Coordinates of C-alpha atoms in Angstrom, one line a residue:
M1 CA 26.8 11.5 -20.2
T2 CA 26.7 14.5 -21.9
R3 CA 27.8 15.3 -25.7
L4 CA 29.4 18.7 -26.4
P5 CA 30.5 20.3 -29.7
P6 CA 33.9 20.9 -31.0
D7 CA 34.4 24.4 -29.8
R8 CA 36.1 26.6 -27.0
Q9 CA 33.2 26.5 -25.1
S10 CA 33.3 22.6 -24.7
P11 CA 36.3 22.7 -21.7
R12 CA 34.5 24.6 -19.6
L13 CA 31.2 22.9 -20.2
A14 CA 32.8 19.4 -19.3
R15 CA 34.2 20.7 -16.1
R16 CA 30.9 22.3 -15.0
F17 CA 29.3 18.6 -15.7
V18 CA 31.8 16.7 -13.8
A19 CA 31.8 18.9 -11.1
E20 CA 28.1 18.9 -10.7
R21 CA 28.2 15.2 -10.5
L22 CA 31.3 15.0 -8.2
A23 CA 28.9 17.0 -5.9
A24 CA 25.8 15.0 -6.3
W25 CA 28.1 12.0 -4.8
G26 CA 29.8 13.6 -2.2
C27 CA 33.3 13.8 -3.7
A28 CA 33.4 18.0 -3.9
H29 CA 37.0 17.2 -2.9
L30 CA 38.1 15.5 -6.1
E31 CA 36.6 18.5 -8.2
E32 CA 40.3 20.2 -8.8
V33 CA 42.0 17.2 -10.0
T34 CA 39.2 15.5 -12.0
T35 CA 37.9 18.8 -13.6
L36 CA 41.8 19.6 -14.3
L37 CA 41.9 16.3 -16.1
V38 CA 38.9 16.3 -18.2
S39 CA 39.6 19.7 -19.0
E40 CA 42.5 18.7 -20.8
L41 CA 41.2 15.6 -22.4
V42 CA 38.2 17.9 -23.7
T43 CA 40.8 20.4 -25.1
N44 CA 42.5 17.7 -26.7
G45 CA 39.4 16.2 -28.4
V46 CA 38.3 19.5 -29.6
T47 CA 41.5 20.7 -31.0
H48 CA 43.1 18.1 -32.1
A49 CA 40.0 15.8 -33.7
A50 CA 37.7 18.4 -34.2
T51 CA 34.4 16.4 -33.4
P52 CA 32.2 16.5 -30.8
V53 CA 32.9 15.0 -27.9
A54 CA 31.1 12.9 -25.4
I55 CA 32.0 12.8 -21.5
A56 CA 30.8 9.9 -19.4
V57 CA 31.3 10.1 -15.4
G58 CA 30.7 7.3 -13.0
S59 CA 31.5 6.2 -9.3
D60 CA 31.4 3.2 -7.5
G61 CA 32.2 5.0 -4.3
D62 CA 36.0 4.1 -4.4
T63 CA 36.8 5.4 -7.5
V64 CA 35.7 8.1 -9.8
A65 CA 36.1 7.3 -13.6
V66 CA 35.8 9.7 -16.3
A67 CA 35.7 9.0 -20.2
V68 CA 36.2 11.1 -23.1
T69 CA 35.4 10.0 -26.3
D70 CA 35.9 11.7 -29.9
G71 CA 35.1 10.9 -33.5
V72 CA 38.7 10.3 -34.7
A73 CA 40.1 6.8 -34.1
G74 CA 43.9 6.7 -33.4
G75 CA 46.0 9.9 -33.1
V76 CA 46.8 8.8 -29.4
D77 CA 50.2 7.1 -28.7
P78 CA 49.9 6.3 -25.1
E79 CA 53.7 5.6 -24.8
G80 CA 54.1 9.2 -26.3
H81 CA 53.6 10.9 -22.9
G82 CA 57.1 10.1 -21.9
R83 CA 58.6 12.1 -24.7
A84 CA 60.0 15.3 -23.8
R85 CA 58.7 18.6 -24.9
P86 CA 60.6 21.7 -26.0
R87 CA 61.0 24.1 -23.7
G88 CA 58.3 26.9 -24.2
A89 CA 56.3 24.5 -26.5
P90 CA 52.5 25.9 -26.0
S91 CA 50.7 22.5 -26.0
G92 CA 51.9 18.8 -25.8
R93 CA 51.4 18.2 -22.2
G94 CA 47.9 17.1 -21.4
L95 CA 48.6 13.2 -21.2
H96 CA 52.0 14.1 -19.1
I97 CA 49.1 15.5 -16.5
V98 CA 46.7 12.9 -16.9
D99 CA 49.6 10.4 -16.5
A100 CA 50.6 12.3 -13.1
L101 CA 47.5 12.8 -11.4
A102 CA 45.3 9.9 -12.4
D103 CA 45.7 6.7 -10.7
R104 CA 45.2 5.0 -13.7
W105 CA 44.1 6.0 -17.2
G106 CA 44.2 4.4 -20.9
V107 CA 43.0 4.6 -24.6
S108 CA 40.7 2.6 -26.1
V109 CA 40.2 2.6 -30.0
H110 CA 37.0 1.9 -31.5
E111 CA 35.2 2.0 -34.8
G112 CA 33.4 5.3 -34.0
G113 CA 36.5 7.1 -32.5
K114 CA 38.8 6.7 -29.3
T115 CA 38.0 7.0 -25.8
I116 CA 40.7 8.3 -23.1
W117 CA 39.9 7.3 -19.7
F118 CA 40.9 7.9 -16.2
E119 CA 40.5 7.1 -12.7
V120 CA 40.8 9.0 -9.3
A121 CA 40.6 7.5 -6.0
A122 CA 37.4 8.8 -4.1
R123 CA 39.8 9.1 -1.0
P124 CA 38.6 11.1 1.8
T125 CA 39.9 14.7 2.4

C-alpha cells in the first residue's frame, strides 16, 4: 500500500506504484489498463475529495485487484456512471471508464472515507 497527497502529482505516482507491482508479479501485460484505471480513481480522489489517497494492489495469480481510498465518505453513486454527460464536458467519465475496462468494480463506504476498487483478470497476452 502507498499513501499519496491530494495534489496533481499523485496520479503519476500511483501509476508508477501499480506498474512496479505488476512487473514484479509478471503481469506487465496488464499495465496499460490497470494504470489507466488507477489514474482515473486517484484523479477523482484528489480532485473531488481533496484528501490524501491510499492505493492498495494485490494479486492472487488469477486476478489483479486495486483499491483507492480517500477521506470523504459518500460522494460516489455507483449507479451514476450510467448517466449521459453533455458532449464536451471536461469531466464525469471516470467511472464509465472503470465500468468499461474492469472485470469487476465497486464502492465501499466506511467511517474513514470511501474505497473504490476494481479487479482485472490476469489473463496472458
